[in-house]
CSV table of C-alpha atoms in Angstrom, one decimal:
chain,number,residue,atom,x,y,z
Z,1,LEU,CA,-8.4,22.7,1.7
Z,2,VAL,CA,-6.8,26.2,2.4
Z,3,PRO,CA,-8.8,29.0,0.6
Z,4,VAL,CA,-6.8,30.9,-1.4
Z,5,MET,CA,-3.9,28.9,-1.9
Z,6,ASP,CA,-5.9,26.6,-4.3
Z,7,LEU,CA,-5.1,29.5,-7.3
Z,8,VAL,CA,-1.5,28.6,-6.5
Z,9,ASN,CA,-0.5,26.4,-9.5
Z,10,HIS,CA,2.3,24.0,-9.3
Z,11,GLU,CA,5.7,24.3,-10.7
Z,12,GLU,CA,8.7,22.7,-10.5
Z,13,SER,CA,11.0,25.7,-10.0
Z,14,GLY,CA,8.9,27.6,-8.0
Z,15,GLY,CA,9.1,28.1,-4.4
Z,16,LYS,CA,7.9,25.6,-1.5
Z,17,PHE,CA,4.7,26.1,0.9
Z,18,LEU,CA,5.9,26.9,4.1
Z,19,GLU,CA,4.4,26.3,7.1
Z,20,LEU,CA,5.1,28.2,10.3
Z,21,SER,CA,6.3,26.7,13.5
Z,22,GLY,CA,5.6,30.0,15.5
Z,23,GLU,CA,9.4,29.8,16.1
Z,24,GLU,CA,11.1,31.3,13.4
Z,25,ARG,CA,13.6,34.4,13.8
Z,26,LEU,CA,15.1,36.5,11.7
Z,27,LYS,CA,18.1,36.1,13.5
Z,28,LYS,CA,18.6,32.5,13.2
Z,29,GLY,CA,18.4,33.4,9.4
Z,30,ASP,CA,14.0,33.0,9.0
Z,31,ILE,CA,12.6,35.1,6.2
Z,32,LEU,CA,10.5,36.7,9.6
Z,33,ASP,CA,9.8,36.8,13.2
Z,34,THR,CA,6.5,35.0,14.4
Z,35,THR,CA,4.9,33.7,17.7
Z,36,GLU,CA,3.0,30.8,18.6
Z,37,ASP,CA,-0.1,32.7,17.1
Z,38,ASP,CA,1.2,32.3,13.6
Z,39,SER,CA,1.7,28.9,13.9
Z,40,GLY,CA,0.3,26.5,10.8
Z,41,THR,CA,0.0,29.8,9.1
Z,42,PHE,CA,1.6,29.1,5.5
Z,43,ILE,CA,3.7,31.2,3.4
Z,44,VAL,CA,4.3,31.6,-0.4
Z,45,ARG,CA,6.7,32.9,-1.6
Z,46,SER,CA,7.6,33.9,-5.1
Z,47,MET,CA,11.1,32.0,-6.3
Z,48,ARG,CA,12.8,30.4,-8.8
Z,49,HIS,CA,15.4,27.6,-8.7
Z,50,GLY,CA,15.7,28.7,-5.4
Z,51,ARG,CA,15.8,32.5,-5.9
Z,52,LYS,CA,13.3,35.4,-5.1
Z,53,LYS,CA,11.5,36.6,-8.1
Z,54,PRO,CA,9.7,39.4,-7.9
Z,55,LEU,CA,5.8,39.4,-9.1
Z,56,ARG,CA,4.7,42.4,-12.0
Z,57,LYS,CA,1.2,43.3,-12.3
Z,58,GLY,CA,-1.1,40.5,-13.3
Z,59,GLN,CA,1.9,37.6,-13.1
Z,60,GLU,CA,1.1,34.4,-11.8
Z,61,LEU,CA,2.6,33.4,-8.3
Z,62,LEU,CA,3.5,29.5,-8.6
Z,63,ALA,CA,5.0,27.0,-6.4
Z,64,ASN,CA,6.3,23.4,-5.8
Z,65,TYR,CA,4.0,21.3,-4.3
Z,66,ASN,CA,6.4,18.9,-3.3
Z,67,VAL,CA,5.6,15.9,-2.3
Z,68,PRO,CA,8.3,13.9,-2.5
Z,69,ASN,CA,6.3,10.1,-1.6
Z,70,TYR,CA,4.1,10.5,-3.9
Z,71,SER,CA,3.9,8.3,-6.6
Z,72,PRO,CA,2.3,9.1,-10.0
Z,73,LEU,CA,-1.1,7.2,-8.8
Z,74,ASP,CA,-1.1,9.1,-5.6
Z,75,TRP,CA,-0.6,12.9,-7.5
Z,76,PHE,CA,-3.7,12.2,-9.4
Z,77,LEU,CA,-5.9,10.8,-6.8
Z,78,ASN,CA,-5.0,13.4,-4.5
Z,79,LEU,CA,-3.9,16.7,-6.4
Z,80,GLY,CA,-5.9,15.6,-9.6
Z,81,PHE,CA,-2.9,15.7,-12.1
Z,82,VAL,CA,0.4,14.7,-12.4
Z,83,PRO,CA,3.4,17.1,-13.0
Z,84,PRO,CA,5.9,16.2,-16.1
Z,85,GLU,CA,8.9,15.6,-13.4
Z,86,ARG,CA,6.7,12.6,-12.1
Z,87,SER,CA,5.1,10.7,-15.1
Z,88,THR,CA,7.8,9.2,-16.0
Z,89,SER,CA,6.9,6.6,-13.2
Z,90,TRP,CA,3.5,4.9,-14.6
Z,91,THR,CA,3.9,1.5,-14.6
Z,92,LYS,CA,1.2,-0.9,-17.2
Z,93,ILE,CA,-1.7,-2.6,-15.6
Z,94,ASP,CA,-3.5,-5.6,-17.3
Z,95,ALA,CA,-6.9,-5.2,-17.7
Z,96,ALA,CA,-8.5,-6.5,-14.6
Z,97,LEU,CA,-11.9,-7.8,-17.3
Z,98,PRO,CA,-11.8,-10.3,-20.0
Z,99,PRO,CA,-12.7,-8.8,-23.4
Z,100,ILE,CA,-15.9,-9.1,-25.0
Z,101,HIS,CA,-16.1,-11.0,-28.3
Z,102,SER,CA,-18.1,-10.7,-31.2
Z,103,SER,CA,-20.6,-13.8,-32.3
Z,104,ARG,CA,-18.6,-13.8,-35.4
Z,105,ASP,CA,-15.0,-13.9,-33.2
Z,106,SER,CA,-13.2,-17.5,-33.1
Z,107,HIS,CA,-13.6,-17.7,-29.8
Z,108,SER,CA,-17.8,-18.7,-30.1
Z,109,HIS,CA,-18.0,-21.7,-28.6
Z,110,HIS,CA,-16.8,-19.9,-25.5
Z,111,GLN,CA,-20.0,-17.5,-25.5
Z,112,HIS,CA,-23.5,-17.5,-25.0
Z,113,ASN,CA,-25.7,-15.9,-27.3
Z,114,LEU,CA,-28.1,-13.0,-25.3
Z,115,ALA,CA,-30.4,-11.7,-27.5
Z,116,GLY,CA,-33.3,-13.6,-27.2
Z,117,SER,CA,-33.6,-12.4,-22.9
Z,118,TYR,CA,-33.0,-8.8,-24.5
Z,119,GLY,CA,-35.6,-9.4,-27.0
Z,120,GLY,CA,-33.8,-8.3,-29.9
Z,121,GLY,CA,-32.0,-9.8,-32.9
Z,122,GLY,CA,-28.8,-8.2,-32.1
Z,123,GLY,CA,-29.3,-5.4,-34.1
Z,124,GLY,CA,-27.6,-2.2,-34.1
Z,125,GLY,CA,-25.9,-1.4,-30.5
Z,126,THR,CA,-27.5,-4.2,-28.8
Z,127,ILE,CA,-25.2,-6.5,-26.8
Z,128,THR,CA,-25.7,-10.4,-28.6
Z,129,SER,CA,-22.9,-11.9,-26.6
Z,130,PHE,CA,-20.6,-12.1,-23.6
Z,131,GLU,CA,-17.4,-14.2,-23.1
Z,132,ASN,CA,-18.0,-17.0,-20.5
Z,133,LEU,CA,-16.3,-16.4,-17.7
């Protein structure tokens, strides 16, 4: 984590996070002159759609997190959310565990009644059977 940078929220049209190398120069078209001591410093500029956007008092600073090779699952696991522009790539995964059937189910010949081992008669909310694995 980078303190304070965590307060900057994602916006697809926002500017990028820039990490300085220490070799940036105004005469090369960079936004500032840097030295080796500046290497590793992060900069966020208020931008929308590639143009500077000055912030007004109280206005939120937004940035495009821009992690191009992240899948929606990577976004969710590493950043805690999936941005709308990446949410269309989800793939449905079938359930890994078999369903639990009630004793009234038509598959009752594949089930074992466990009510006796739990000391109950299958009353409200108690587990009465599992499908044979």
